[in-house]
Short mmCIF file of N, CA and C in Angstrom, two decimals:
data_model
loop_
_atom_site.label_atom_id
_atom_site.label_comp_id
_atom_site.label_asym_id
_atom_site.label_seq_id
_atom_site.Cartn_x
_atom_site.Cartn_y
_atom_site.Cartn_z
N MET W 484 56.76 -65.16 4.91
CA MET W 484 55.32 -65.03 5.07
C MET W 484 54.95 -63.62 5.51
N GLN W 485 55.75 -63.07 6.41
CA GLN W 485 55.46 -61.73 6.90
C GLN W 485 55.56 -60.69 5.78
N ARG W 486 56.48 -60.91 4.86
CA ARG W 486 56.65 -59.97 3.76
C ARG W 486 55.41 -59.92 2.88
N SER W 487 54.85 -61.06 2.57
CA SER W 487 53.65 -61.05 1.74
C SER W 487 52.49 -60.40 2.48
N GLY W 488 52.46 -60.50 3.80
CA GLY W 488 51.43 -59.83 4.58
C GLY W 488 51.56 -58.31 4.46
N LEU W 489 52.81 -57.82 4.51
CA LEU W 489 53.06 -56.39 4.36
C LEU W 489 52.67 -55.93 2.95
N LEU W 490 53.04 -56.73 1.95
CA LEU W 490 52.70 -56.38 0.58
C LEU W 490 51.20 -56.33 0.37
N SER W 491 50.48 -57.23 0.98
CA SER W 491 49.03 -57.22 0.82
C SER W 491 48.42 -56.00 1.49
N LYS W 492 49.00 -55.55 2.60
CA LYS W 492 48.50 -54.33 3.25
C LYS W 492 48.80 -53.10 2.39
N VAL W 493 49.97 -53.07 1.77
CA VAL W 493 50.32 -51.96 0.88
C VAL W 493 49.39 -51.95 -0.32
N ALA W 494 49.05 -53.13 -0.82
CA ALA W 494 48.16 -53.24 -1.98
C ALA W 494 46.80 -52.63 -1.70
N LEU W 495 46.38 -52.60 -0.43
CA LEU W 495 45.10 -51.98 -0.09
C LEU W 495 45.07 -50.51 -0.46
N PHE W 496 46.24 -49.86 -0.45
CA PHE W 496 46.31 -48.43 -0.74
C PHE W 496 46.54 -48.16 -2.23
N SER W 497 46.70 -49.20 -3.02
CA SER W 497 46.89 -49.04 -4.46
C SER W 497 45.54 -48.92 -5.14
N ALA W 498 45.54 -48.22 -6.26
CA ALA W 498 44.31 -48.08 -7.03
C ALA W 498 43.91 -49.45 -7.58
N PRO W 499 42.62 -49.73 -7.58
CA PRO W 499 42.18 -50.99 -8.20
C PRO W 499 42.56 -51.00 -9.68
N ARG W 500 42.79 -52.18 -10.21
CA ARG W 500 43.21 -52.33 -11.61
C ARG W 500 42.25 -51.62 -12.57
N ALA W 501 40.98 -51.65 -12.26
CA ALA W 501 39.98 -51.01 -13.13
C ALA W 501 40.22 -49.50 -13.22
N LEU W 502 40.72 -48.89 -12.16
CA LEU W 502 41.01 -47.46 -12.20
C LEU W 502 42.38 -47.16 -12.81
N ALA W 503 43.29 -48.10 -12.72
CA ALA W 503 44.66 -47.88 -13.19
C ALA W 503 44.71 -47.58 -14.68
N VAL W 504 43.79 -48.12 -15.46
CA VAL W 504 43.81 -47.86 -16.90
C VAL W 504 43.51 -46.40 -17.22
N TRP W 505 42.96 -45.67 -16.26
CA TRP W 505 42.65 -44.25 -16.46
C TRP W 505 43.81 -43.35 -16.01
N ALA W 506 44.83 -43.92 -15.39
CA ALA W 506 45.95 -43.13 -14.86
C ALA W 506 46.65 -42.28 -15.92
N PRO W 507 46.81 -42.75 -17.16
CA PRO W 507 47.49 -41.90 -18.15
C PRO W 507 46.70 -40.66 -18.55
N LEU W 508 45.40 -40.65 -18.35
CA LEU W 508 44.58 -39.53 -18.83
C LEU W 508 45.01 -38.18 -18.26
N PRO W 509 45.13 -38.01 -16.94
CA PRO W 509 45.54 -36.68 -16.46
C PRO W 509 46.94 -36.30 -16.93
N ILE W 510 47.82 -37.27 -17.08
CA ILE W 510 49.17 -36.97 -17.57
C ILE W 510 49.09 -36.50 -19.02
N ARG W 511 48.31 -37.22 -19.83
CA ARG W 511 48.13 -36.82 -21.24
C ARG W 511 47.55 -35.42 -21.34
N LEU W 512 46.56 -35.13 -20.51
CA LEU W 512 45.90 -33.83 -20.60
C LEU W 512 46.84 -32.69 -20.25
N ILE W 513 47.62 -32.84 -19.19
CA ILE W 513 48.49 -31.73 -18.79
C ILE W 513 49.70 -31.60 -19.71
N VAL W 514 50.29 -32.72 -20.10
CA VAL W 514 51.44 -32.65 -21.02
C VAL W 514 50.98 -32.12 -22.38
N GLY W 515 49.89 -32.66 -22.89
CA GLY W 515 49.37 -32.20 -24.19
C GLY W 515 48.98 -30.74 -24.16
N PHE W 516 48.23 -30.35 -23.13
CA PHE W 516 47.81 -28.95 -23.02
C PHE W 516 49.02 -28.03 -22.89
N GLY W 517 50.00 -28.43 -22.09
CA GLY W 517 51.20 -27.61 -21.90
C GLY W 517 51.92 -27.36 -23.21
N PHE W 518 52.09 -28.40 -24.00
CA PHE W 518 52.76 -28.24 -25.29
C PHE W 518 51.94 -27.37 -26.23
N VAL W 519 50.63 -27.62 -26.31
CA VAL W 519 49.78 -26.81 -27.19
C VAL W 519 49.82 -25.34 -26.75
N ALA W 520 49.77 -25.09 -25.46
CA ALA W 520 49.80 -23.71 -24.96
C ALA W 520 51.11 -23.02 -25.34
N HIS W 521 52.23 -23.72 -25.19
CA HIS W 521 53.52 -23.13 -25.56
C HIS W 521 53.61 -22.91 -27.07
N GLY W 522 53.13 -23.87 -27.84
CA GLY W 522 53.14 -23.73 -29.30
C GLY W 522 52.24 -22.59 -29.75
N TYR W 523 51.07 -22.47 -29.14
CA TYR W 523 50.15 -21.40 -29.50
C TYR W 523 50.73 -20.02 -29.15
N ALA W 524 51.41 -19.94 -28.01
CA ALA W 524 52.05 -18.67 -27.63
C ALA W 524 53.09 -18.27 -28.67
N LYS W 525 53.88 -19.22 -29.13
CA LYS W 525 54.88 -18.92 -30.16
C LYS W 525 54.20 -18.52 -31.47
N LEU W 526 53.14 -19.23 -31.84
CA LEU W 526 52.44 -18.94 -33.09
C LEU W 526 51.77 -17.57 -33.03
N SER W 527 51.16 -17.24 -31.90
CA SER W 527 50.44 -15.97 -31.79
C SER W 527 51.39 -14.76 -31.79
N ARG W 528 52.59 -14.95 -31.28
CA ARG W 528 53.59 -13.86 -31.30
C ARG W 528 54.35 -13.85 -32.62
N GLY W 529 54.21 -14.93 -33.36
CA GLY W 529 54.97 -15.09 -34.60
C GLY W 529 56.23 -15.88 -34.31
N PRO W 530 56.38 -17.04 -34.93
CA PRO W 530 57.59 -17.83 -34.70
C PRO W 530 58.87 -17.06 -34.97
N GLU W 531 58.79 -16.01 -35.80
CA GLU W 531 59.98 -15.19 -36.06
C GLU W 531 60.50 -14.57 -34.76
N THR W 532 59.58 -14.20 -33.87
CA THR W 532 59.97 -13.62 -32.58
C THR W 532 60.74 -14.66 -31.76
N PHE W 533 60.27 -15.89 -31.76
CA PHE W 533 60.98 -16.97 -31.07
C PHE W 533 62.32 -17.24 -31.77
N GLY W 534 62.34 -17.06 -33.08
CA GLY W 534 63.58 -17.21 -33.82
C GLY W 534 64.67 -16.25 -33.35
N VAL W 535 64.27 -15.04 -32.99
CA VAL W 535 65.23 -14.06 -32.46
C VAL W 535 65.81 -14.57 -31.13
N VAL W 536 64.95 -15.14 -30.31
CA VAL W 536 65.42 -15.73 -29.04
C VAL W 536 66.44 -16.83 -29.33
N LEU W 537 66.11 -17.72 -30.26
CA LEU W 537 67.03 -18.81 -30.60
C LEU W 537 68.35 -18.28 -31.15
N GLN W 538 68.27 -17.23 -31.96
CA GLN W 538 69.49 -16.63 -32.51
C GLN W 538 70.36 -16.07 -31.39
N THR W 539 69.73 -15.42 -30.42
CA THR W 539 70.46 -14.87 -29.28
C THR W 539 71.16 -15.96 -28.49
N LEU W 540 70.53 -17.13 -28.43
CA LEU W 540 71.12 -18.27 -27.72
C LEU W 540 72.20 -18.98 -28.53
N GLY W 541 72.37 -18.58 -29.79
CA GLY W 541 73.39 -19.19 -30.64
C GLY W 541 72.94 -20.48 -31.30
N VAL W 542 71.64 -20.71 -31.35
CA VAL W 542 71.11 -21.92 -31.99
C VAL W 542 71.23 -21.74 -33.50
N PRO W 543 71.76 -22.75 -34.22
CA PRO W 543 71.86 -22.61 -35.68
C PRO W 543 70.48 -22.64 -36.33
N MET W 544 70.37 -22.02 -37.49
CA MET W 544 69.12 -21.94 -38.27
C MET W 544 67.93 -21.54 -37.38
N PRO W 545 68.03 -20.41 -36.69
CA PRO W 545 67.03 -20.06 -35.68
C PRO W 545 65.61 -19.92 -36.24
N GLN W 546 65.46 -19.35 -37.43
CA GLN W 546 64.11 -19.16 -37.96
C GLN W 546 63.46 -20.50 -38.34
N VAL W 547 64.23 -21.37 -38.95
CA VAL W 547 63.72 -22.70 -39.31
C VAL W 547 63.35 -23.47 -38.05
N LEU W 548 64.24 -23.45 -37.08
CA LEU W 548 63.98 -24.20 -35.84
C LEU W 548 62.86 -23.57 -35.01
N ALA W 549 62.65 -22.28 -35.14
CA ALA W 549 61.53 -21.64 -34.45
C ALA W 549 60.21 -22.18 -35.00
N TRP W 550 60.11 -22.28 -36.32
CA TRP W 550 58.90 -22.84 -36.94
C TRP W 550 58.74 -24.31 -36.59
N LEU W 551 59.84 -25.07 -36.66
CA LEU W 551 59.76 -26.50 -36.33
C LEU W 551 59.35 -26.72 -34.88
N THR W 552 59.92 -25.94 -33.98
CA THR W 552 59.56 -26.05 -32.57
C THR W 552 58.08 -25.75 -32.36
N THR W 553 57.60 -24.71 -33.00
CA THR W 553 56.19 -24.33 -32.90
C THR W 553 55.30 -25.47 -33.39
N LEU W 554 55.65 -26.04 -34.53
CA LEU W 554 54.86 -27.16 -35.08
C LEU W 554 54.93 -28.40 -34.19
N VAL W 555 56.11 -28.71 -33.68
CA VAL W 555 56.26 -29.87 -32.79
C VAL W 555 55.38 -29.68 -31.56
N GLU W 556 55.40 -28.48 -31.00
CA GLU W 556 54.59 -28.24 -29.80
C GLU W 556 53.10 -28.32 -30.09
N LEU W 557 52.67 -27.75 -31.20
CA LEU W 557 51.24 -27.77 -31.55
C LEU W 557 50.77 -29.17 -31.94
N VAL W 558 51.45 -29.78 -32.90
CA VAL W 558 51.03 -31.09 -33.40
C VAL W 558 51.28 -32.18 -32.35
N GLY W 559 52.45 -32.16 -31.75
CA GLY W 559 52.76 -33.15 -30.71
C GLY W 559 51.84 -33.03 -29.52
N GLY W 560 51.60 -31.80 -29.09
CA GLY W 560 50.70 -31.58 -27.95
C GLY W 560 49.29 -32.06 -28.24
N ALA W 561 48.80 -31.77 -29.45
CA ALA W 561 47.46 -32.23 -29.83
C ALA W 561 47.40 -33.75 -29.89
N ALA W 562 48.45 -34.38 -30.42
CA ALA W 562 48.49 -35.85 -30.48
C ALA W 562 48.48 -36.46 -29.08
N VAL W 563 49.23 -35.88 -28.17
CA VAL W 563 49.23 -36.38 -26.79
C VAL W 563 47.86 -36.17 -26.15
N LEU W 564 47.25 -35.01 -26.38
CA LEU W 564 45.92 -34.75 -25.82
C LEU W 564 44.91 -35.83 -26.21
N VAL W 565 44.91 -36.22 -27.48
CA VAL W 565 43.93 -37.22 -27.94
C VAL W 565 44.46 -38.64 -27.80
N GLY W 566 45.71 -38.80 -27.42
CA GLY W 566 46.28 -40.13 -27.23
C GLY W 566 46.58 -40.84 -28.53
N ALA W 567 47.21 -40.15 -29.47
CA ALA W 567 47.51 -40.73 -30.77
C ALA W 567 49.00 -40.64 -31.08
N PHE W 568 49.57 -41.73 -31.53
CA PHE W 568 50.95 -41.77 -32.03
C PHE W 568 51.97 -41.28 -31.00
N ILE W 569 51.75 -41.54 -29.74
CA ILE W 569 52.61 -40.99 -28.68
C ILE W 569 54.07 -41.43 -28.82
N PRO W 570 54.37 -42.70 -29.10
CA PRO W 570 55.80 -43.04 -29.27
C PRO W 570 56.46 -42.26 -30.41
N LEU W 571 55.72 -41.98 -31.45
CA LEU W 571 56.25 -41.24 -32.59
C LEU W 571 56.45 -39.76 -32.27
N VAL W 572 55.44 -39.10 -31.72
CA VAL W 572 55.55 -37.66 -31.46
C VAL W 572 56.43 -37.35 -30.26
N SER W 573 56.65 -38.33 -29.39
CA SER W 573 57.47 -38.08 -28.20
C SER W 573 58.92 -37.79 -28.52
N VAL W 574 59.42 -38.34 -29.61
CA VAL W 574 60.83 -38.12 -29.96
C VAL W 574 61.11 -36.65 -30.24
N PRO W 575 60.41 -36.02 -31.20
CA PRO W 575 60.69 -34.58 -31.41
C PRO W 575 60.31 -33.73 -30.20
N MET W 576 59.28 -34.14 -29.46
CA MET W 576 58.92 -33.37 -28.26
C MET W 576 60.04 -33.43 -27.22
N ALA W 577 60.64 -34.61 -27.04
CA ALA W 577 61.76 -34.74 -26.10
C ALA W 577 62.96 -33.94 -26.57
N ILE W 578 63.19 -33.88 -27.88
CA ILE W 578 64.30 -33.08 -28.41
C ILE W 578 64.08 -31.60 -28.09
N VAL W 579 62.85 -31.11 -28.27
CA VAL W 579 62.53 -29.72 -27.93
C VAL W 579 62.79 -29.48 -26.44
N LEU W 580 62.33 -30.40 -25.59
CA LEU W 580 62.53 -30.25 -24.15
C LEU W 580 64.00 -30.26 -23.77
N LEU W 581 64.75 -31.20 -24.31
CA LEU W 581 66.18 -31.29 -23.98
C LEU W 581 66.95 -30.07 -24.48
N THR W 582 66.57 -29.56 -25.64
CA THR W 582 67.20 -28.34 -26.14
C THR W 582 66.94 -27.18 -25.19
N ALA W 583 65.68 -27.04 -24.75
CA ALA W 583 65.35 -25.98 -23.79
C ALA W 583 66.11 -26.18 -22.48
N LEU W 584 66.22 -27.42 -22.04
CA LEU W 584 66.93 -27.70 -20.79
C LEU W 584 68.38 -27.24 -20.88
N PHE W 585 69.08 -27.64 -21.95
CA PHE W 585 70.51 -27.36 -22.03
C PHE W 585 70.85 -25.96 -22.52
N THR W 586 69.97 -25.32 -23.28
CA THR W 586 70.30 -23.98 -23.77
C THR W 586 69.84 -22.87 -22.83
N VAL W 587 68.81 -23.14 -22.03
CA VAL W 587 68.25 -22.08 -21.18
C VAL W 587 68.23 -22.46 -19.71
N HIS W 588 67.55 -23.54 -19.37
CA HIS W 588 67.16 -23.80 -17.98
C HIS W 588 68.24 -24.39 -17.09
N ALA W 589 69.18 -25.15 -17.61
CA ALA W 589 70.18 -25.83 -16.77
C ALA W 589 70.99 -24.85 -15.93
N GLN W 590 71.30 -23.71 -16.49
CA GLN W 590 72.13 -22.73 -15.77
C GLN W 590 71.43 -22.15 -14.53
N TYR W 591 70.11 -22.30 -14.45
CA TYR W 591 69.36 -21.74 -13.33
C TYR W 591 69.05 -22.76 -12.24
N GLY W 592 69.57 -23.97 -12.37
CA GLY W 592 69.39 -24.98 -11.34
C GLY W 592 68.06 -25.71 -11.48
N PHE W 593 67.76 -26.50 -10.47
CA PHE W 593 66.61 -27.40 -10.52
C PHE W 593 65.26 -26.69 -10.39
N PHE W 594 65.12 -25.84 -9.41
CA PHE W 594 63.80 -25.32 -9.03
C PHE W 594 63.19 -24.38 -10.07
N SER W 595 61.89 -24.57 -10.29
CA SER W 595 61.16 -23.74 -11.24
C SER W 595 60.63 -22.46 -10.59
N VAL W 596 60.48 -22.47 -9.30
CA VAL W 596 59.99 -21.29 -8.59
C VAL W 596 61.10 -20.84 -7.64
N LYS W 597 61.59 -19.62 -7.88
CA LYS W 597 62.64 -19.04 -7.03
C LYS W 597 62.23 -17.63 -6.66
N PHE W 598 62.21 -17.38 -5.38
CA PHE W 598 61.92 -16.01 -4.93
C PHE W 598 63.23 -15.23 -4.94
N THR W 599 63.24 -14.11 -5.65
CA THR W 599 64.43 -13.26 -5.61
C THR W 599 64.23 -12.10 -4.64
N GLU W 600 62.95 -11.75 -4.42
CA GLU W 600 62.65 -10.67 -3.49
C GLU W 600 61.22 -10.85 -2.98
N VAL W 601 61.09 -10.76 -1.67
CA VAL W 601 59.77 -10.83 -1.05
C VAL W 601 59.61 -9.58 -0.20
N THR W 602 58.61 -8.78 -0.53
CA THR W 602 58.32 -7.58 0.25
C THR W 602 56.87 -7.66 0.72
N ALA W 603 56.46 -6.69 1.48
CA ALA W 603 55.07 -6.65 1.95
C ALA W 603 54.10 -6.45 0.79
N ASP W 604 54.58 -5.87 -0.30
CA ASP W 604 53.71 -5.57 -1.45
C ASP W 604 53.75 -6.59 -2.57
N SER W 605 54.87 -7.29 -2.70
CA SER W 605 54.98 -8.18 -3.86
C SER W 605 56.04 -9.25 -3.66
N ILE W 606 56.04 -10.16 -4.61
CA ILE W 606 57.07 -11.19 -4.70
C ILE W 606 57.65 -11.11 -6.10
N LYS W 607 58.97 -11.12 -6.18
CA LYS W 607 59.62 -11.16 -7.49
C LYS W 607 60.26 -12.53 -7.63
N PHE W 608 60.05 -13.10 -8.81
CA PHE W 608 60.56 -14.44 -9.09
C PHE W 608 61.78 -14.37 -9.97
N GLY W 609 62.68 -15.33 -9.77
CA GLY W 609 63.88 -15.44 -10.58
C GLY W 609 63.66 -16.34 -11.78
N PRO W 610 64.75 -16.60 -12.50
CA PRO W 610 64.66 -17.44 -13.70
C PRO W 610 64.23 -18.87 -13.37
N VAL W 611 63.60 -19.49 -14.33
CA VAL W 611 63.03 -20.83 -14.15
C VAL W 611 64.09 -21.89 -14.40
N GLY W 612 64.20 -22.83 -13.48
CA GLY W 612 65.12 -23.95 -13.62
C GLY W 612 64.53 -25.07 -14.46
N TYR W 613 65.10 -26.26 -14.36
CA TYR W 613 64.72 -27.35 -15.25
C TYR W 613 63.74 -28.35 -14.64
N GLU W 614 63.20 -28.06 -13.49
CA GLU W 614 62.27 -28.97 -12.82
C GLU W 614 61.09 -29.36 -13.71
N ILE W 615 60.43 -28.39 -14.32
CA ILE W 615 59.26 -28.65 -15.15
C ILE W 615 59.64 -29.44 -16.40
N ILE W 616 60.82 -29.16 -16.95
CA ILE W 616 61.29 -29.91 -18.12
C ILE W 616 61.37 -31.40 -17.78
N LEU W 617 61.93 -31.71 -16.62
CA LEU W 617 62.04 -33.11 -16.21
C LEU W 617 60.66 -33.75 -16.00
N LEU W 618 59.72 -32.98 -15.48
CA LEU W 618 58.37 -33.52 -15.31
C LEU W 618 57.71 -33.82 -16.65
N TYR W 619 57.88 -32.93 -17.62
CA TYR W 619 57.36 -33.18 -18.96
C TYR W 619 58.01 -34.42 -19.58
N LEU W 620 59.33 -34.54 -19.45
CA LEU W 620 60.03 -35.71 -19.98
C LEU W 620 59.55 -36.99 -19.31
N ALA W 621 59.36 -36.94 -18.00
CA ALA W 621 58.87 -38.12 -17.27
C ALA W 621 57.46 -38.48 -17.72
N GLY W 622 56.62 -37.48 -17.94
CA GLY W 622 55.25 -37.73 -18.42
C GLY W 622 55.27 -38.38 -19.79
N LEU W 623 56.09 -37.87 -20.69
CA LEU W 623 56.19 -38.46 -22.02
C LEU W 623 56.72 -39.90 -21.93
N ALA W 624 57.74 -40.11 -21.12
CA ALA W 624 58.30 -41.46 -20.97
C ALA W 624 57.25 -42.42 -20.43
N MET W 625 56.48 -41.99 -19.44
CA MET W 625 55.44 -42.84 -18.88
C MET W 625 54.41 -43.20 -19.94
N LEU W 626 54.03 -42.25 -20.77
CA LEU W 626 53.04 -42.51 -21.81
C LEU W 626 53.58 -43.44 -22.89
N VAL W 627 54.86 -43.31 -23.22
CA VAL W 627 55.46 -44.20 -24.22
C VAL W 627 55.51 -45.63 -23.68
N VAL W 628 55.96 -45.78 -22.45
CA VAL W 628 56.13 -47.11 -21.86
C VAL W 628 54.78 -47.72 -21.46
N GLY W 629 53.93 -46.93 -20.83
CA GLY W 629 52.67 -47.46 -20.30
C GLY W 629 51.48 -47.37 -21.23
N GLY W 630 51.61 -46.61 -22.30
CA GLY W 630 50.50 -46.45 -23.23
C GLY W 630 49.62 -45.28 -22.87
N PRO W 631 48.75 -44.89 -23.79
CA PRO W 631 47.94 -43.69 -23.61
C PRO W 631 46.68 -43.89 -22.76
N GLY W 632 46.37 -45.13 -22.38
CA GLY W 632 45.19 -45.38 -21.56
C GLY W 632 43.95 -45.66 -22.40
N TRP W 633 42.86 -45.91 -21.72
CA TRP W 633 41.63 -46.34 -22.37
C TRP W 633 40.98 -45.26 -23.21
N LEU W 634 40.93 -44.06 -22.71
CA LEU W 634 40.26 -42.98 -23.43
C LEU W 634 41.27 -42.29 -24.35
N SER W 635 41.62 -42.97 -25.44
CA SER W 635 42.62 -42.44 -26.36
C SER W 635 42.29 -42.89 -27.77
N LEU W 636 42.74 -42.11 -28.72
CA LEU W 636 42.52 -42.45 -30.12
C LEU W 636 43.22 -43.76 -30.48
N ASP W 637 44.43 -43.96 -30.01
CA ASP W 637 45.15 -45.21 -30.29
C ASP W 637 44.36 -46.42 -29.81
N THR W 638 43.78 -46.35 -28.63
CA THR W 638 43.01 -47.47 -28.08
C THR W 638 41.75 -47.70 -28.90
N VAL W 639 41.07 -46.64 -29.28
CA VAL W 639 39.87 -46.77 -30.10
C VAL W 639 40.20 -47.41 -31.45
N LEU W 640 41.26 -46.95 -32.09
CA LEU W 640 41.66 -47.50 -33.38
C LEU W 640 42.08 -48.97 -33.26
N ARG W 641 42.77 -49.31 -32.18
CA ARG W 641 43.19 -50.69 -31.94
C ARG W 641 41.98 -51.60 -31.75
N ARG W 642 40.97 -51.12 -31.00
CA ARG W 642 39.75 -51.92 -30.80
C ARG W 642 39.00 -52.15 -32.11
N ARG W 643 38.94 -51.12 -32.95
CA ARG W 643 38.23 -51.25 -34.23
C ARG W 643 38.93 -52.20 -35.18
N SER W 644 40.25 -52.28 -35.12
CA SER W 644 40.97 -53.13 -36.05
C SER W 644 40.87 -54.61 -35.68
N ARG W 645 40.41 -54.91 -34.49
CA ARG W 645 40.28 -56.30 -34.06
C ARG W 645 39.10 -56.94 -34.65
#
């Protein structure tokens, strides 16, 4: 009996069910925007430039994969932003993230923010670890499992088909 009393007190601090359906929205917005921003940066510099980076890392077919990565980030990010086809676009997005994790970020450890030098005039930061990659993967996983939420294209299309 005491346990259920504790659970009911904890439930007081939980979001009401009516608000919970909106929980995916901020995750969709930041994950979608992050991917679109990275894809746009690659596109604006020219995917060929990113291809040189991939070649330096020893990735096979660097120019082809540079274009594919750019498209995955742009199209996948846009789909996540509007809440459309998330289980489908999450697979190539996760592949892009895992590739970045294992080819670049893993060697720098967990933390994304590392101070290498702090002086009275400035702060110098070190290489970025894999912390943000894991957050993006967790966001995608949450959206696949929990759905895109009420304000999403998938939800609108589902309502219309009924």
